[in-house]
């Protein structure tokens, strides 16, 4: 396992956590985290789809035409989501019933399409696979943390084991507003301790000409951004080559001067 793969794992779990840092995938984050088990189930399901979609899209990146890449990505992701949905329905029916409509909605999860567009379509298979694993694990950890807090406060239980009497349950935490409360408190703690967060300006801005919002970037605007990036990359390579040549000429001149002084 090379250094770049480890970096992709670390970035997905900590530095670029899709929930706490990038604030992506908020729909399942708020909807299914009524318990820790649901958070783990949704997180691992998304991880499997992320892993294989990144792998396949990276392997096919030189075959898929640029103008139809988004529909092609959706076909790949939808196929994988259908497989995951059928496996859950067959082997974990209780989790399948608990997650409900949010399993097929993984198809439009902006984390998956965002990673496909911004990373897998531009990098090798190995790096893209580890990027999918890192992002998926980061998403799973975030959903599990939120689910743990909501289940503990709302149902007095952790992973289904109740140990707080029903009289002390705060039922609002297992309802929709409870998800907003928990997420806002966790974000406030990030800001308090100056941890990386999407809400305190600590995340470095994207270097892309469009601002880096790949999930909503399609059609001609995306094509023009790719052209701008390619032009910038070519210019930087030319400047680096020119600097290298100038340095070689300078060293050669210094060597000649030193040789002439010795002759004198």
mmCIF file of C-alpha atoms in Angstrom:
data_model
loop_
_atom_site.group_PDB
_atom_site.id
_atom_site.type_symbol
_atom_site.label_atom_id
_atom_site.label_comp_id
_atom_site.label_asym_id
_atom_site.label_seq_id
_atom_site.Cartn_x
_atom_site.Cartn_y
_atom_site.Cartn_z
ATOM 1 C CA UNK A 1 0.000 0.000 0.000
ATOM 2 C CA UNK A 2 1.677 3.212 -1.126
ATOM 3 C CA UNK A 3 1.670 6.595 0.561
ATOM 4 C CA UNK A 4 -0.977 8.077 -1.742
ATOM 5 C CA UNK A 5 -3.475 5.313 -0.915
ATOM 6 C CA UNK A 6 -2.985 5.876 2.825
ATOM 7 C CA UNK A 7 -3.434 9.607 2.276
ATOM 8 C CA UNK A 8 -6.771 8.987 0.497
ATOM 9 C CA UNK A 9 -7.946 6.849 3.432
ATOM 10 C CA UNK A 10 -6.955 9.490 6.004
ATOM 11 C CA UNK A 11 -8.467 12.342 4.009
ATOM 12 C CA UNK A 12 -11.793 10.534 3.593
ATOM 13 C CA UNK A 13 -12.102 9.683 7.272
ATOM 14 C CA UNK A 14 -10.690 12.856 8.875
ATOM 15 C CA UNK A 15 -9.432 15.690 6.675
ATOM 16 C CA UNK A 16 -12.236 15.624 4.064
ATOM 17 C CA UNK A 17 -14.955 13.822 6.020
ATOM 18 C CA UNK A 18 -18.020 14.040 3.744
ATOM 19 C CA UNK A 19 -20.466 14.775 6.584
ATOM 20 C CA UNK A 20 -18.576 16.922 9.101
ATOM 21 C CA UNK A 21 -16.133 18.700 6.750
ATOM 22 C CA UNK A 22 -17.698 18.782 3.276
ATOM 23 C CA UNK A 23 -21.336 18.728 4.483
ATOM 24 C CA UNK A 24 -22.406 16.326 1.713
ATOM 25 C CA UNK A 25 -25.076 13.618 1.848
ATOM 26 C CA UNK A 26 -27.213 15.530 4.356
ATOM 27 C CA UNK A 27 -30.484 13.829 3.320
ATOM 28 C CA UNK A 28 -29.627 10.306 4.585
ATOM 29 C CA UNK A 29 -27.590 11.828 7.418
ATOM 30 C CA UNK A 30 -30.645 13.545 8.848
ATOM 31 C CA UNK A 31 -33.255 10.953 7.880
ATOM 32 C CA UNK A 32 -31.919 7.509 8.799
ATOM 33 C CA UNK A 33 -29.812 8.193 11.892
ATOM 34 C CA UNK A 34 -32.600 7.456 14.362
ATOM 35 C CA UNK A 35 -30.408 4.653 15.690
ATOM 36 C CA UNK A 36 -26.761 3.623 15.538
ATOM 37 C CA UNK A 37 -27.627 0.417 13.641
ATOM 38 C CA UNK A 38 -29.356 2.404 10.907
ATOM 39 C CA UNK A 39 -26.324 4.721 10.689
ATOM 40 C CA UNK A 40 -23.925 1.797 10.334
ATOM 41 C CA UNK A 41 -26.181 0.095 7.764
ATOM 42 C CA UNK A 42 -26.580 3.170 5.585
ATOM 43 C CA UNK A 43 -22.884 4.036 5.918
ATOM 44 C CA UNK A 44 -21.657 0.574 4.906
ATOM 45 C CA UNK A 45 -24.151 0.362 2.027
ATOM 46 C CA UNK A 46 -22.873 3.689 0.709
ATOM 47 C CA UNK A 47 -19.270 2.542 1.248
ATOM 48 C CA UNK A 48 -19.784 -0.523 -0.954
ATOM 49 C CA UNK A 49 -21.322 1.591 -3.718
ATOM 50 C CA UNK A 50 -18.565 4.225 -3.413
ATOM 51 C CA UNK A 51 -15.808 1.617 -3.541
ATOM 52 C CA UNK A 52 -17.014 -0.179 -6.663
ATOM 53 C CA UNK A 53 -18.266 2.943 -8.477
ATOM 54 C CA UNK A 54 -14.890 4.673 -8.019
ATOM 55 C CA UNK A 55 -13.106 1.502 -9.173
ATOM 56 C CA UNK A 56 -15.263 1.031 -12.290
ATOM 57 C CA UNK A 57 -15.388 4.702 -13.292
ATOM 58 C CA UNK A 58 -11.619 5.027 -12.904
ATOM 59 C CA UNK A 59 -11.066 1.912 -15.033
ATOM 60 C CA UNK A 60 -13.455 3.202 -17.722
ATOM 61 C CA UNK A 61 -12.400 6.875 -17.623
ATOM 62 C CA UNK A 62 -10.549 6.715 -20.947
ATOM 63 C CA UNK A 63 -13.424 4.869 -22.669
ATOM 64 C CA UNK A 64 -16.456 6.907 -21.540
ATOM 65 C CA UNK A 65 -16.946 9.981 -23.830
ATOM 66 C CA UNK A 66 -16.669 13.233 -21.892
ATOM 67 C CA UNK A 67 -20.053 14.591 -23.020
ATOM 68 C CA UNK A 68 -22.009 11.581 -21.718
ATOM 69 C CA UNK A 69 -19.947 10.865 -18.645
ATOM 70 C CA UNK A 70 -22.606 11.939 -16.072
ATOM 71 C CA UNK A 71 -25.328 9.608 -17.485
ATOM 72 C CA UNK A 72 -22.706 6.850 -17.678
ATOM 73 C CA UNK A 73 -21.732 7.422 -14.039
ATOM 74 C CA UNK A 74 -25.403 7.275 -12.997
ATOM 75 C CA UNK A 75 -25.883 3.961 -14.845
ATOM 76 C CA UNK A 76 -22.860 2.487 -13.023
ATOM 77 C CA UNK A 77 -24.011 3.789 -9.621
ATOM 78 C CA UNK A 78 -27.656 2.710 -10.170
ATOM 79 C CA UNK A 79 -26.544 -0.815 -11.066
ATOM 80 C CA UNK A 80 -24.457 -1.085 -7.906
ATOM 81 C CA UNK A 81 -27.241 0.357 -5.731
ATOM 82 C CA UNK A 82 -29.710 -2.188 -7.139
ATOM 83 C CA UNK A 83 -27.320 -5.030 -6.256
ATOM 84 C CA UNK A 84 -26.873 -3.673 -2.711
ATOM 85 C CA UNK A 85 -30.637 -3.222 -2.331
ATOM 86 C CA UNK A 86 -31.374 -6.802 -3.391
ATOM 87 C CA UNK A 87 -28.671 -8.185 -1.073
ATOM 88 C CA UNK A 88 -30.059 -6.226 1.890
ATOM 89 C CA UNK A 89 -33.587 -7.365 1.087
ATOM 90 C CA UNK A 90 -32.466 -10.994 0.935
ATOM 91 C CA UNK A 91 -30.071 -11.200 3.888
ATOM 92 C CA UNK A 92 -30.873 -8.267 6.236
ATOM 93 C CA UNK A 93 -34.626 -7.674 5.826
ATOM 94 C CA UNK A 94 -34.946 -5.757 9.118
ATOM 95 C CA UNK A 95 -32.307 -3.206 8.017
ATOM 96 C CA UNK A 96 -33.867 -3.083 4.546
ATOM 97 C CA UNK A 97 -37.229 -2.170 6.086
ATOM 98 C CA UNK A 98 -35.664 0.402 8.433
ATOM 99 C CA UNK A 99 -33.745 2.237 5.677
ATOM 100 C CA UNK A 100 -36.663 2.077 3.236
ATOM 101 C CA UNK A 101 -36.624 4.576 0.360
ATOM 102 C CA UNK A 102 -33.174 5.881 1.330
ATOM 103 C CA UNK A 103 -31.450 2.788 -0.126
ATOM 104 C CA UNK A 104 -32.463 3.506 -3.763
ATOM 105 C CA UNK A 105 -31.801 7.213 -3.109
ATOM 106 C CA UNK A 106 -28.082 6.335 -2.755
ATOM 107 C CA UNK A 107 -28.079 6.676 -6.570
ATOM 108 C CA UNK A 108 -28.371 10.462 -6.259
ATOM 109 C CA UNK A 109 -26.126 10.808 -3.209
ATOM 110 C CA UNK A 110 -23.880 13.758 -4.048
ATOM 111 C CA UNK A 111 -20.898 12.122 -2.308
ATOM 112 C CA UNK A 112 -20.852 9.314 -4.883
ATOM 113 C CA UNK A 113 -21.315 11.483 -7.973
ATOM 114 C CA UNK A 114 -18.958 14.122 -6.535
ATOM 115 C CA UNK A 115 -16.130 11.620 -5.987
ATOM 116 C CA UNK A 116 -16.722 10.053 -9.397
ATOM 117 C CA UNK A 117 -16.460 13.420 -11.130
ATOM 118 C CA UNK A 118 -13.749 15.073 -9.046
ATOM 119 C CA UNK A 119 -11.445 12.116 -8.337
ATOM 120 C CA UNK A 120 -12.185 8.740 -9.966
ATOM 121 C CA UNK A 121 -12.478 10.201 -13.472
ATOM 122 C CA UNK A 122 -8.990 11.744 -13.181
ATOM 123 C CA UNK A 123 -6.953 9.191 -11.204
ATOM 124 C CA UNK A 124 -5.854 5.561 -11.307
ATOM 125 C CA UNK A 125 -7.864 2.555 -10.170
ATOM 126 C CA UNK A 126 -5.925 1.891 -6.956
ATOM 127 C CA UNK A 127 -6.044 5.488 -5.694
ATOM 128 C CA UNK A 128 -9.730 5.819 -6.623
ATOM 129 C CA UNK A 129 -10.581 2.593 -4.803
ATOM 130 C CA UNK A 130 -8.935 3.807 -1.605
ATOM 131 C CA UNK A 131 -10.611 7.188 -2.038
ATOM 132 C CA UNK A 132 -13.975 5.385 -2.113
ATOM 133 C CA UNK A 133 -13.111 3.328 0.964
ATOM 134 C CA UNK A 134 -11.926 6.408 2.887
ATOM 135 C CA UNK A 135 -14.965 8.506 1.982
ATOM 136 C CA UNK A 136 -17.306 5.617 2.769
ATOM 137 C CA UNK A 137 -15.728 4.933 6.149
ATOM 138 C CA UNK A 138 -15.799 8.658 6.974
ATOM 139 C CA UNK A 139 -19.504 8.746 6.088
ATOM 140 C CA UNK A 140 -20.165 5.596 8.146
ATOM 141 C CA UNK A 141 -18.375 6.960 11.214
ATOM 142 C CA UNK A 142 -20.258 10.258 11.005
ATOM 143 C CA UNK A 143 -23.672 8.584 10.651
ATOM 144 C CA UNK A 144 -22.883 6.182 13.496
ATOM 145 C CA UNK A 145 -21.858 9.042 15.813
ATOM 146 C CA UNK A 146 -25.051 10.979 15.076
ATOM 147 C CA UNK A 147 -27.144 7.792 15.407
ATOM 148 C CA UNK A 148 -25.527 6.957 18.767
ATOM 149 C CA UNK A 149 -26.365 10.370 20.242
ATOM 150 C CA UNK A 150 -29.932 10.375 18.901
ATOM 151 C CA UNK A 151 -30.622 6.809 20.054
ATOM 152 C CA UNK A 152 -29.119 7.428 23.485
ATOM 153 C CA UNK A 153 -31.090 10.617 24.149
ATOM 154 C CA UNK A 154 -34.288 9.618 22.341
ATOM 155 C CA UNK A 155 -34.631 5.949 23.202
ATOM 156 C CA UNK A 156 -32.201 5.522 26.113
ATOM 157 C CA UNK A 157 -30.396 2.770 24.238
ATOM 158 C CA UNK A 158 -27.198 2.034 22.307
ATOM 159 C CA UNK A 159 -27.334 -0.450 19.430
ATOM 160 C CA UNK A 160 -30.774 -1.565 20.641
ATOM 161 C CA UNK A 161 -29.774 -2.263 24.260
ATOM 162 C CA UNK A 162 -31.925 -0.056 26.494
ATOM 163 C CA UNK A 163 -30.446 1.031 29.831
ATOM 164 C CA UNK A 164 -32.163 4.364 30.536
ATOM 165 C CA UNK A 165 -35.778 4.218 31.910
ATOM 166 C CA UNK A 166 -38.495 5.385 29.538
ATOM 167 C CA UNK A 167 -39.398 8.337 31.792
ATOM 168 C CA UNK A 168 -36.049 9.968 30.972
ATOM 169 C CA UNK A 169 -36.262 9.603 27.179
ATOM 170 C CA UNK A 170 -36.292 12.814 25.114
ATOM 171 C CA UNK A 171 -38.410 11.641 22.210
ATOM 172 C CA UNK A 172 -37.720 14.637 19.982
ATOM 173 C CA UNK A 173 -34.220 13.278 19.286
ATOM 174 C CA UNK A 174 -35.604 10.306 17.339
ATOM 175 C CA UNK A 175 -37.806 12.655 15.296
ATOM 176 C CA UNK A 176 -36.661 14.802 12.374
ATOM 177 C CA UNK A 177 -35.831 17.943 14.437
ATOM 178 C CA UNK A 178 -33.541 15.861 16.656
ATOM 179 C CA UNK A 179 -31.214 15.231 13.712
ATOM 180 C CA UNK A 180 -30.801 18.977 13.198
ATOM 181 C CA UNK A 181 -30.144 19.510 16.908
ATOM 182 C CA UNK A 182 -27.446 16.824 17.076
ATOM 183 C CA UNK A 183 -25.741 17.906 13.852
ATOM 184 C CA UNK A 184 -25.761 21.570 14.932
ATOM 185 C CA UNK A 185 -24.247 20.693 18.344
ATOM 186 C CA UNK A 186 -21.525 18.567 16.736
ATOM 187 C CA UNK A 187 -20.750 21.388 14.282
ATOM 188 C CA UNK A 188 -20.659 23.916 17.143
ATOM 189 C CA UNK A 189 -18.148 21.694 18.966
ATOM 190 C CA UNK A 190 -15.998 21.582 15.817
ATOM 191 C CA UNK A 191 -16.010 25.372 15.693
ATOM 192 C CA UNK A 192 -15.371 25.662 19.459
ATOM 193 C CA UNK A 193 -12.277 23.468 19.289
ATOM 194 C CA UNK A 194 -11.261 24.941 15.909
ATOM 195 C CA UNK A 195 -11.410 21.557 14.205
ATOM 196 C CA UNK A 196 -11.675 21.447 10.402
ATOM 197 C CA UNK A 197 -15.250 22.244 9.431
ATOM 198 C CA UNK A 198 -17.259 23.521 6.469
ATOM 199 C CA UNK A 199 -18.745 26.239 8.675
ATOM 200 C CA UNK A 200 -15.656 27.955 10.107
ATOM 201 C CA UNK A 201 -13.729 28.657 6.913
ATOM 202 C CA UNK A 202 -10.918 26.245 7.761
ATOM 203 C CA UNK A 203 -11.402 24.125 4.649
ATOM 204 C CA UNK A 204 -9.005 25.276 1.911
ATOM 205 C CA UNK A 205 -10.836 26.653 -1.138
ATOM 206 C CA UNK A 206 -10.879 24.570 -4.289
ATOM 207 C CA UNK A 207 -8.372 25.388 -7.016
ATOM 208 C CA UNK A 208 -10.919 24.602 -9.712
ATOM 209 C CA UNK A 209 -12.106 27.496 -11.840
ATOM 210 C CA UNK A 210 -15.736 26.681 -10.971
ATOM 211 C CA UNK A 211 -15.168 26.570 -7.214
ATOM 212 C CA UNK A 212 -15.026 22.779 -6.995
ATOM 213 C CA UNK A 213 -18.748 22.005 -6.852
ATOM 214 C CA UNK A 214 -18.439 19.031 -9.211
ATOM 215 C CA UNK A 215 -21.759 17.493 -8.208
ATOM 216 C CA UNK A 216 -23.747 20.307 -9.827
ATOM 217 C CA UNK A 217 -21.381 20.972 -12.703
ATOM 218 C CA UNK A 218 -22.493 19.527 -16.041
ATOM 219 C CA UNK A 219 -22.554 20.215 -19.746
ATOM 220 C CA UNK A 220 -20.686 23.054 -21.413
ATOM 221 C CA UNK A 221 -19.675 24.776 -18.161
ATOM 222 C CA UNK A 222 -17.870 21.651 -16.992
ATOM 223 C CA UNK A 223 -16.192 21.276 -20.391
ATOM 224 C CA UNK A 224 -14.941 24.877 -20.217
ATOM 225 C CA UNK A 225 -13.600 24.290 -16.692
ATOM 226 C CA UNK A 226 -11.707 21.245 -17.887
ATOM 227 C CA UNK A 227 -10.204 23.327 -20.717
ATOM 228 C CA UNK A 228 -9.160 26.061 -18.265
ATOM 229 C CA UNK A 229 -7.511 23.511 -15.988
ATOM 230 C CA UNK A 230 -5.689 21.842 -18.863
ATOM 231 C CA UNK A 231 -4.421 25.230 -20.096
ATOM 232 C CA UNK A 232 -3.168 26.110 -16.602
ATOM 233 C CA UNK A 233 -1.489 22.728 -16.229
ATOM 234 C CA UNK A 234 0.233 23.090 -19.610
ATOM 235 C CA UNK A 235 1.412 26.615 -18.732
ATOM 236 C CA UNK A 236 2.854 25.414 -15.408
ATOM 237 C CA UNK A 237 4.671 22.557 -17.127
ATOM 238 C CA UNK A 238 6.164 24.947 -19.696
ATOM 239 C CA UNK A 239 7.281 27.349 -16.965
ATOM 240 C CA UNK A 240 8.869 24.514 -14.990
ATOM 241 C CA UNK A 241 10.685 23.274 -18.105
ATOM 242 C CA UNK A 242 11.940 26.786 -18.898
ATOM 243 C CA UNK A 243 13.185 27.244 -15.325
ATOM 244 C CA UNK A 244 14.949 23.897 -15.479
ATOM 245 C CA UNK A 245 16.674 24.832 -18.753
ATOM 246 C CA UNK A 246 17.727 28.230 -17.361
ATOM 247 C CA UNK A 247 19.174 26.549 -14.278
ATOM 248 C CA UNK A 248 21.120 24.075 -16.451
ATOM 249 C CA UNK A 249 22.511 26.928 -18.603
ATOM 250 C CA UNK A 250 23.529 28.847 -15.476
ATOM 251 C CA UNK A 251 25.337 25.820 -14.034
ATOM 252 C CA UNK A 252 27.104 25.233 -17.337
ATOM 253 C CA UNK A 253 28.265 28.878 -17.475
ATOM 254 C CA UNK A 254 29.528 28.698 -13.885
ATOM 255 C CA UNK A 255 31.450 25.516 -14.699
ATOM 256 C CA UNK A 256 33.058 27.178 -17.724
ATOM 257 C CA UNK A 257 34.045 30.221 -15.662
ATOM 258 C CA UNK A 258 35.589 28.008 -13.015
ATOM 259 C CA UNK A 259 37.537 26.062 -15.647
ATOM 260 C CA UNK A 260 38.850 29.279 -17.292
ATOM 261 C CA UNK A 261 40.050 30.616 -13.901
ATOM 262 C CA UNK A 262 41.984 27.415 -13.283
ATOM 263 C CA UNK A 263 43.677 27.725 -16.710
ATOM 264 C CA UNK A 264 44.725 31.302 -15.900
#
